[in-house]
Amino acid sequence: EAGVVQSPRYKIIEKKQPVAFWCNPISGHNTLYWYLQNLGQGPELLIRYENEEAVDDSQLPKDRFSAERLKGVDSTLKIQPAELGDSAVYLCASSLDGVGYTFGSGTRLTVV
Amino acid sequence: KNEVEQSPQNLTAQEGEFITINCSYSVGISALHWLQQHPGGGIVSLFMLSSGKKKHGRLIATINIQEKHSSLHITASHPRDSAVYICAVSPGADGLTFGKGTHLIIQP
């Protein structure tokens, strides 16, 4: 099995530009998570989906961040416009009702 | 909100040493995870525990639910074990709450 697949692995953009990240979770996993990980810190939850419904987006900065999981499978996370402080690793993970957490390799975003 | 504390934050040891990393949390959980993250790499799940002890190769994880404490042990440590080890707890399907990680370096 491929595991949780994220793309791109690395992205460098200029500030104020838009950027999007993509995640394909483990087949059959109904819960999908997007985490933000700053250097030297543990990941922090941005948004959690159960199937196609965003059930916890309380930590998502909604003025510039958006996410979708239209068919309850793949998900995209978008930032528009990006700021210098958004430079971080964006991790996607999935689970089946909280079991079998599996993480993707992450997307390392650098905003210059 | 659950607070997850790990110790030590940084650990440097010689190859072959027995390594212990500790994790404590403040609120009851349904499961505790030990994760490994290599520099520039993604996160790999090592263990998920809800009670007792689990062993996989040279790695051993234990949890004491009453004391809200878990330990990760590495026997016969090797330079390839060098990584960040992260403790994370979950109340269930909600997102994990992570510790800040322990940066482990094993020197040859």
PDB file of C-alpha atoms in Angstrom:
ATOM      1  CA  GLU A   1       0.000   0.000   0.000  1.00  0.00           C
ATOM      2  CA  ALA A   2       1.298   3.480  -0.889  1.00  0.00           C
ATOM      3  CA  GLY A   3       0.587   5.094   2.467  1.00  0.00           C
ATOM      4  CA  VAL A   4      -0.490   8.692   2.777  1.00  0.00           C
ATOM      5  CA  VAL A   5       0.764  10.518  -0.279  1.00  0.00           C
ATOM      6  CA  GLN A   6       1.436  14.226  -0.256  1.00  0.00           C
ATOM      7  CA  SER A   7       2.600  16.536  -2.984  1.00  0.00           C
ATOM      8  CA  PRO A   8       4.622  18.490  -3.603  1.00  0.00           C
ATOM      9  CA  ARG A   9       7.447  17.554  -1.202  1.00  0.00           C
ATOM     10  CA  TYR A  10       8.950  21.007  -1.396  1.00  0.00           C
ATOM     11  CA  LYS A  11       7.601  24.362  -2.487  1.00  0.00           C
ATOM     12  CA  ILE A  12       9.252  27.765  -2.599  1.00  0.00           C
ATOM     13  CA  ILE A  13       7.074  30.761  -3.348  1.00  0.00           C
ATOM     14  CA  GLU A  14       7.229  34.503  -2.995  1.00  0.00           C
ATOM     15  CA  LYS A  15       5.096  36.140  -0.358  1.00  0.00           C
ATOM     16  CA  LYS A  16       1.595  37.119  -1.409  1.00  0.00           C
ATOM     17  CA  GLN A  17       1.478  34.264  -3.909  1.00  0.00           C
ATOM     18  CA  PRO A  18      -1.038  31.430  -3.593  1.00  0.00           C
ATOM     19  CA  VAL A  19      -0.006  27.831  -2.906  1.00  0.00           C
ATOM     20  CA  ALA A  20      -1.826  24.528  -2.700  1.00  0.00           C
ATOM     21  CA  PHE A  21      -0.949  21.183  -1.165  1.00  0.00           C
ATOM     22  CA  TRP A  22      -2.505  17.852  -1.996  1.00  0.00           C
ATOM     23  CA  CYS A  23      -3.041  14.752   0.137  1.00  0.00           C
ATOM     24  CA  ASN A  24      -4.226  11.266  -0.751  1.00  0.00           C
ATOM     25  CA  PRO A  25      -4.987   9.288   2.431  1.00  0.00           C
ATOM     26  CA  ILE A  26      -4.896   5.586   3.108  1.00  0.00           C
ATOM     27  CA  SER A  27      -7.678   3.827   1.237  1.00  0.00           C
ATOM     28  CA  GLY A  28     -10.673   3.389   3.527  1.00  0.00           C
ATOM     29  CA  HIS A  29      -9.529   5.920   6.112  1.00  0.00           C
ATOM     30  CA  ASN A  30     -12.480   8.162   6.822  1.00  0.00           C
ATOM     31  CA  THR A  31     -10.656  10.743   8.936  1.00  0.00           C
ATOM     32  CA  LEU A  32      -8.112  13.094   7.400  1.00  0.00           C
ATOM     33  CA  TYR A  33      -6.002  15.638   9.223  1.00  0.00           C
ATOM     34  CA  TRP A  34      -3.893  18.580   8.144  1.00  0.00           C
ATOM     35  CA  TYR A  35      -1.151  19.587  10.577  1.00  0.00           C
ATOM     36  CA  LEU A  36       1.290  22.486  10.609  1.00  0.00           C
ATOM     37  CA  GLN A  37       4.763  21.828  11.964  1.00  0.00           C
ATOM     38  CA  ASN A  38       7.128  24.680  12.688  1.00  0.00           C
ATOM     39  CA  LEU A  39      10.828  23.996  13.039  1.00  0.00           C
ATOM     40  CA  GLY A  40      11.636  22.347  16.352  1.00  0.00           C
ATOM     41  CA  GLN A  41       7.997  22.025  17.345  1.00  0.00           C
ATOM     42  CA  GLY A  42       5.457  19.259  17.364  1.00  0.00           C
ATOM     43  CA  PRO A  43       2.707  19.334  14.741  1.00  0.00           C
ATOM     44  CA  GLU A  44      -0.423  21.362  15.418  1.00  0.00           C
ATOM     45  CA  LEU A  45      -3.821  20.475  14.004  1.00  0.00           C
ATOM     46  CA  LEU A  46      -5.204  22.812  11.357  1.00  0.00           C
ATOM     47  CA  ILE A  47      -8.290  20.914  10.264  1.00  0.00           C
ATOM     48  CA  ARG A  48      -9.864  17.497  10.653  1.00  0.00           C
ATOM     49  CA  TYR A  49     -12.256  15.889   8.201  1.00  0.00           C
ATOM     50  CA  GLU A  50     -14.584  12.994   8.773  1.00  0.00           C
ATOM     51  CA  ASN A  51     -15.400  11.876   5.264  1.00  0.00           C
ATOM     52  CA  GLU A  52     -16.132  15.107   3.394  1.00  0.00           C
ATOM     53  CA  GLU A  53     -17.172  17.113   6.462  1.00  0.00           C
ATOM     54  CA  ALA A  54     -14.749  19.452   8.224  1.00  0.00           C
ATOM     55  CA  VAL A  55     -15.547  18.622  11.866  1.00  0.00           C
ATOM     56  CA  ASP A  56     -12.787  20.697  13.482  1.00  0.00           C
ATOM     57  CA  ASP A  57     -11.340  23.725  11.739  1.00  0.00           C
ATOM     58  CA  SER A  58     -11.030  25.907  14.808  1.00  0.00           C
ATOM     59  CA  GLN A  59      -7.260  26.332  14.353  1.00  0.00           C
ATOM     60  CA  LEU A  60      -7.395  27.077  10.638  1.00  0.00           C
ATOM     61  CA  PRO A  61      -6.651  30.770   9.875  1.00  0.00           C
ATOM     62  CA  LYS A  62      -9.645  31.232   7.663  1.00  0.00           C
ATOM     63  CA  ASP A  63      -8.660  34.622   6.325  1.00  0.00           C
ATOM     64  CA  ARG A  64      -5.975  33.033   4.171  1.00  0.00           C
ATOM     65  CA  PHE A  65      -6.236  29.275   4.546  1.00  0.00           C
ATOM     66  CA  SER A  66      -8.856  27.025   3.010  1.00  0.00           C
ATOM     67  CA  ALA A  67      -9.237  23.293   2.631  1.00  0.00           C
ATOM     68  CA  GLU A  68     -11.540  20.875   0.908  1.00  0.00           C
ATOM     69  CA  ARG A  69     -12.182  17.163   0.712  1.00  0.00           C
ATOM     70  CA  LEU A  70     -14.873  17.053  -1.911  1.00  0.00           C
ATOM     71  CA  LYS A  71     -15.484  13.318  -2.287  1.00  0.00           C
ATOM     72  CA  GLY A  72     -14.300  12.292   1.138  1.00  0.00           C
ATOM     73  CA  VAL A  73     -10.996  10.971  -0.217  1.00  0.00           C
ATOM     74  CA  ASP A  74      -8.294  13.364  -1.472  1.00  0.00           C
ATOM     75  CA  SER A  75      -7.867  16.730   0.153  1.00  0.00           C
ATOM     76  CA  THR A  76      -6.271  20.030  -0.768  1.00  0.00           C
ATOM     77  CA  LEU A  77      -5.038  22.769   1.538  1.00  0.00           C
ATOM     78  CA  LYS A  78      -4.629  26.235   0.098  1.00  0.00           C
ATOM     79  CA  ILE A  79      -2.990  29.421   1.307  1.00  0.00           C
ATOM     80  CA  GLN A  80      -3.794  32.687  -0.404  1.00  0.00           C
ATOM     81  CA  PRO A  81      -1.918  34.936  -0.051  1.00  0.00           C
ATOM     82  CA  ALA A  82       1.086  33.319   1.598  1.00  0.00           C
ATOM     83  CA  GLU A  83       3.051  35.203   4.241  1.00  0.00           C
ATOM     84  CA  LEU A  84       6.638  34.758   5.391  1.00  0.00           C
ATOM     85  CA  GLY A  85       5.403  33.217   8.653  1.00  0.00           C
ATOM     86  CA  ASP A  86       3.670  30.429   6.765  1.00  0.00           C
ATOM     87  CA  SER A  87       7.026  28.775   6.096  1.00  0.00           C
ATOM     88  CA  ALA A  88       6.709  25.381   7.750  1.00  0.00           C
ATOM     89  CA  VAL A  89       6.054  21.732   7.060  1.00  0.00           C
ATOM     90  CA  TYR A  90       2.439  20.858   6.286  1.00  0.00           C
ATOM     91  CA  LEU A  91       1.617  17.298   7.246  1.00  0.00           C
ATOM     92  CA  CYS A  92      -1.355  15.241   6.215  1.00  0.00           C
ATOM     93  CA  ALA A  93      -2.458  12.182   8.168  1.00  0.00           C
ATOM     94  CA  SER A  94      -5.365   9.784   8.045  1.00  0.00           C
ATOM     95  CA  SER A  95      -7.015   7.262  10.308  1.00  0.00           C
ATOM     96  CA  LEU A  96     -10.044   5.008  10.494  1.00  0.00           C
ATOM     97  CA  ASP A  97     -12.074   6.477  13.338  1.00  0.00           C
ATOM     98  CA  GLY A  98      -8.886   7.307  15.251  1.00  0.00           C
ATOM     99  CA  VAL A  99      -7.152   3.973  14.616  1.00  0.00           C
ATOM    100  CA  GLY A 100      -4.117   3.416  12.458  1.00  0.00           C
ATOM    101  CA  TYR A 101      -2.836   6.951  12.255  1.00  0.00           C
ATOM    102  CA  THR A 102      -0.607   7.221   9.208  1.00  0.00           C
ATOM    103  CA  PHE A 103       1.312  10.310   8.235  1.00  0.00           C
ATOM    104  CA  GLY A 104       2.425  11.571   4.882  1.00  0.00           C
ATOM    105  CA  SER A 105       5.953  12.801   4.244  1.00  0.00           C
ATOM    106  CA  GLY A 106       4.831  16.399   4.436  1.00  0.00           C
ATOM    107  CA  THR A 107       5.240  19.439   2.213  1.00  0.00           C
ATOM    108  CA  ARG A 108       8.000  21.808   3.198  1.00  0.00           C
ATOM    109  CA  LEU A 109       6.905  25.327   2.299  1.00  0.00           C
ATOM    110  CA  THR A 110       9.355  28.204   2.101  1.00  0.00           C
ATOM    111  CA  VAL A 111       7.948  31.677   1.588  1.00  0.00           C
ATOM    112  CA  VAL A 112      10.529  34.235   0.478  1.00  0.00           C
TER     113      VAL A 112
ATOM    114  CA  LYS B   1      -6.665  20.603  26.383  1.00  0.00           C
ATOM    115  CA  ASN B   2      -4.157  17.831  26.958  1.00  0.00           C
ATOM    116  CA  GLU B   3      -0.636  18.923  27.742  1.00  0.00           C
ATOM    117  CA  VAL B   4       2.081  16.551  26.557  1.00  0.00           C
ATOM    118  CA  GLU B   5       5.532  16.871  28.054  1.00  0.00           C
ATOM    119  CA  GLN B   6       8.565  14.973  26.823  1.00  0.00           C
ATOM    120  CA  SER B   7      11.983  14.600  28.357  1.00  0.00           C
ATOM    121  CA  PRO B   8      14.730  15.017  27.597  1.00  0.00           C
ATOM    122  CA  GLN B   9      14.412  17.545  24.783  1.00  0.00           C
ATOM    123  CA  ASN B  10      17.843  16.623  23.467  1.00  0.00           C
ATOM    124  CA  LEU B  11      19.857  13.474  24.018  1.00  0.00           C
ATOM    125  CA  THR B  12      23.275  12.513  22.700  1.00  0.00           C
ATOM    126  CA  ALA B  13      24.566   9.022  23.412  1.00  0.00           C
ATOM    127  CA  GLN B  14      27.180   6.562  22.222  1.00  0.00           C
ATOM    128  CA  GLU B  15      26.399   3.643  19.989  1.00  0.00           C
ATOM    129  CA  GLY B  16      25.243   0.652  22.002  1.00  0.00           C
ATOM    130  CA  GLU B  17      23.783   2.605  24.901  1.00  0.00           C
ATOM    131  CA  PHE B  18      20.314   1.968  26.289  1.00  0.00           C
ATOM    132  CA  ILE B  19      18.077   4.948  25.578  1.00  0.00           C
ATOM    133  CA  THR B  20      14.977   6.071  27.472  1.00  0.00           C
ATOM    134  CA  ILE B  21      12.640   8.865  26.425  1.00  0.00           C
ATOM    135  CA  ASN B  22       9.784   9.860  28.698  1.00  0.00           C
ATOM    136  CA  CYS B  23       6.353  11.297  28.037  1.00  0.00           C
ATOM    137  CA  SER B  24       3.714  12.540  30.437  1.00  0.00           C
ATOM    138  CA  TYR B  25       0.265  13.896  29.703  1.00  0.00           C
ATOM    139  CA  SER B  26      -2.343  15.699  31.723  1.00  0.00           C
ATOM    140  CA  VAL B  27      -5.740  14.335  30.669  1.00  0.00           C
ATOM    141  CA  GLY B  28      -7.060  10.811  30.184  1.00  0.00           C
ATOM    142  CA  ILE B  29      -6.610   9.420  26.694  1.00  0.00           C
ATOM    143  CA  SER B  30      -7.722   6.531  24.548  1.00  0.00           C
ATOM    144  CA  ALA B  31      -4.285   5.928  23.044  1.00  0.00           C
ATOM    145  CA  LEU B  32      -0.705   7.164  23.062  1.00  0.00           C
ATOM    146  CA  HIS B  33       1.513   7.145  20.007  1.00  0.00           C
ATOM    147  CA  TRP B  34       5.261   7.139  19.650  1.00  0.00           C
ATOM    148  CA  LEU B  35       6.413   8.594  16.364  1.00  0.00           C
ATOM    149  CA  GLN B  36       9.771   8.941  14.660  1.00  0.00           C
ATOM    150  CA  GLN B  37      10.778  11.776  12.379  1.00  0.00           C
ATOM    151  CA  HIS B  38      14.097  11.881  10.514  1.00  0.00           C
ATOM    152  CA  PRO B  39      15.469  15.258   9.383  1.00  0.00           C
ATOM    153  CA  GLY B  40      13.564  16.388   6.334  1.00  0.00           C
ATOM    154  CA  GLY B  41      11.427  13.284   6.471  1.00  0.00           C
ATOM    155  CA  GLY B  42       7.870  12.475   7.249  1.00  0.00           C
ATOM    156  CA  ILE B  43       6.564  11.003  10.471  1.00  0.00           C
ATOM    157  CA  VAL B  44       6.549   7.260  10.979  1.00  0.00           C
ATOM    158  CA  SER B  45       4.341   5.657  13.575  1.00  0.00           C
ATOM    159  CA  LEU B  46       6.347   3.349  15.869  1.00  0.00           C
ATOM    160  CA  PHE B  47       3.749   2.319  18.430  1.00  0.00           C
ATOM    161  CA  MET B  48       0.195   2.924  19.464  1.00  0.00           C
ATOM    162  CA  LEU B  49      -0.468   2.025  23.095  1.00  0.00           C
ATOM    163  CA  SER B  50      -3.511   2.003  25.285  1.00  0.00           C
ATOM    164  CA  SER B  51      -2.072  -0.145  28.069  1.00  0.00           C
ATOM    165  CA  GLY B  52       0.928  -2.240  29.064  1.00  0.00           C
ATOM    166  CA  LYS B  53       3.932  -2.714  26.873  1.00  0.00           C
ATOM    167  CA  LYS B  54       4.813  -3.288  23.239  1.00  0.00           C
ATOM    168  CA  LYS B  55       8.066  -4.401  21.647  1.00  0.00           C
ATOM    169  CA  HIS B  56       9.269  -4.163  18.076  1.00  0.00           C
ATOM    170  CA  GLY B  57      12.841  -5.125  17.377  1.00  0.00           C
ATOM    171  CA  ARG B  58      15.077  -2.995  19.578  1.00  0.00           C
ATOM    172  CA  LEU B  59      12.257  -0.639  20.507  1.00  0.00           C
ATOM    173  CA  ILE B  60      10.099  -1.039  23.593  1.00  0.00           C
ATOM    174  CA  ALA B  61       7.224   1.218  24.633  1.00  0.00           C
ATOM    175  CA  THR B  62       5.427   1.153  27.942  1.00  0.00           C
ATOM    176  CA  ILE B  63       2.503   3.076  29.319  1.00  0.00           C
ATOM    177  CA  ASN B  64       1.116   3.581  32.818  1.00  0.00           C
ATOM    178  CA  ILE B  65      -2.437   4.851  32.436  1.00  0.00           C
ATOM    179  CA  GLN B  66      -2.874   5.644  36.140  1.00  0.00           C
ATOM    180  CA  GLU B  67       0.274   7.763  36.221  1.00  0.00           C
ATOM    181  CA  LYS B  68      -0.351   9.242  32.741  1.00  0.00           C
ATOM    182  CA  HIS B  69       3.180   8.368  31.722  1.00  0.00           C
ATOM    183  CA  SER B  70       4.853   6.493  28.912  1.00  0.00           C
ATOM    184  CA  SER B  71       8.435   5.594  28.069  1.00  0.00           C
ATOM    185  CA  LEU B  72      10.153   4.651  24.845  1.00  0.00           C
ATOM    186  CA  HIS B  73      13.282   2.549  25.163  1.00  0.00           C
ATOM    187  CA  ILE B  74      15.892   1.756  22.543  1.00  0.00           C
ATOM    188  CA  THR B  75      18.264  -1.118  23.266  1.00  0.00           C
ATOM    189  CA  ALA B  76      21.688  -1.394  21.626  1.00  0.00           C
ATOM    190  CA  SER B  77      21.297   2.024  20.044  1.00  0.00           C
ATOM    191  CA  HIS B  78      22.747   2.652  16.592  1.00  0.00           C
ATOM    192  CA  PRO B  79      23.537   5.838  14.658  1.00  0.00           C
ATOM    193  CA  ARG B  80      20.594   5.129  12.347  1.00  0.00           C
ATOM    194  CA  ASP B  81      18.332   5.591  15.385  1.00  0.00           C
ATOM    195  CA  SER B  82      19.225   9.282  15.311  1.00  0.00           C
ATOM    196  CA  ALA B  83      15.962  11.132  14.786  1.00  0.00           C
ATOM    197  CA  VAL B  84      13.301  13.132  16.583  1.00  0.00           C
ATOM    198  CA  TYR B  85      10.993  10.969  18.670  1.00  0.00           C
ATOM    199  CA  ILE B  86       7.577  12.419  19.285  1.00  0.00           C
ATOM    200  CA  CYS B  87       4.964  11.389  21.800  1.00  0.00           C
ATOM    201  CA  ALA B  88       1.364  12.105  20.834  1.00  0.00           C
ATOM    202  CA  VAL B  89      -1.924  11.387  22.563  1.00  0.00           C
ATOM    203  CA  SER B  90      -5.426  11.008  21.249  1.00  0.00           C
ATOM    204  CA  PRO B  91      -8.825  11.058  22.894  1.00  0.00           C
ATOM    205  CA  GLY B  92     -10.135   9.121  19.892  1.00  0.00           C
ATOM    206  CA  ALA B  93     -10.702  10.191  16.316  1.00  0.00           C
ATOM    207  CA  ASP B  94      -9.864  13.800  17.210  1.00  0.00           C
ATOM    208  CA  GLY B  95      -6.516  15.049  16.032  1.00  0.00           C
ATOM    209  CA  LEU B  96      -3.461  14.064  18.026  1.00  0.00           C
ATOM    210  CA  THR B  97      -1.867  16.348  20.596  1.00  0.00           C
ATOM    211  CA  PHE B  98       1.879  16.203  20.163  1.00  0.00           C
ATOM    212  CA  GLY B  99       4.811  16.720  22.461  1.00  0.00           C
ATOM    213  CA  LYS B 100       7.661  18.868  21.212  1.00  0.00           C
ATOM    214  CA  GLY B 101       9.810  15.847  20.532  1.00  0.00           C
ATOM    215  CA  THR B 102      13.127  14.501  21.732  1.00  0.00           C
ATOM    216  CA  HIS B 103      16.056  15.077  19.427  1.00  0.00           C
ATOM    217  CA  LEU B 104      18.224  11.947  19.685  1.00  0.00           C
ATOM    218  CA  ILE B 105      21.765  11.690  18.322  1.00  0.00           C
ATOM    219  CA  ILE B 106      23.625   8.398  18.520  1.00  0.00           C
ATOM    220  CA  GLN B 107      27.330   8.800  17.927  1.00  0.00           C
ATOM    221  CA  PRO B 108      29.416   5.958  16.494  1.00  0.00           C
TER     222      PRO B 108
END
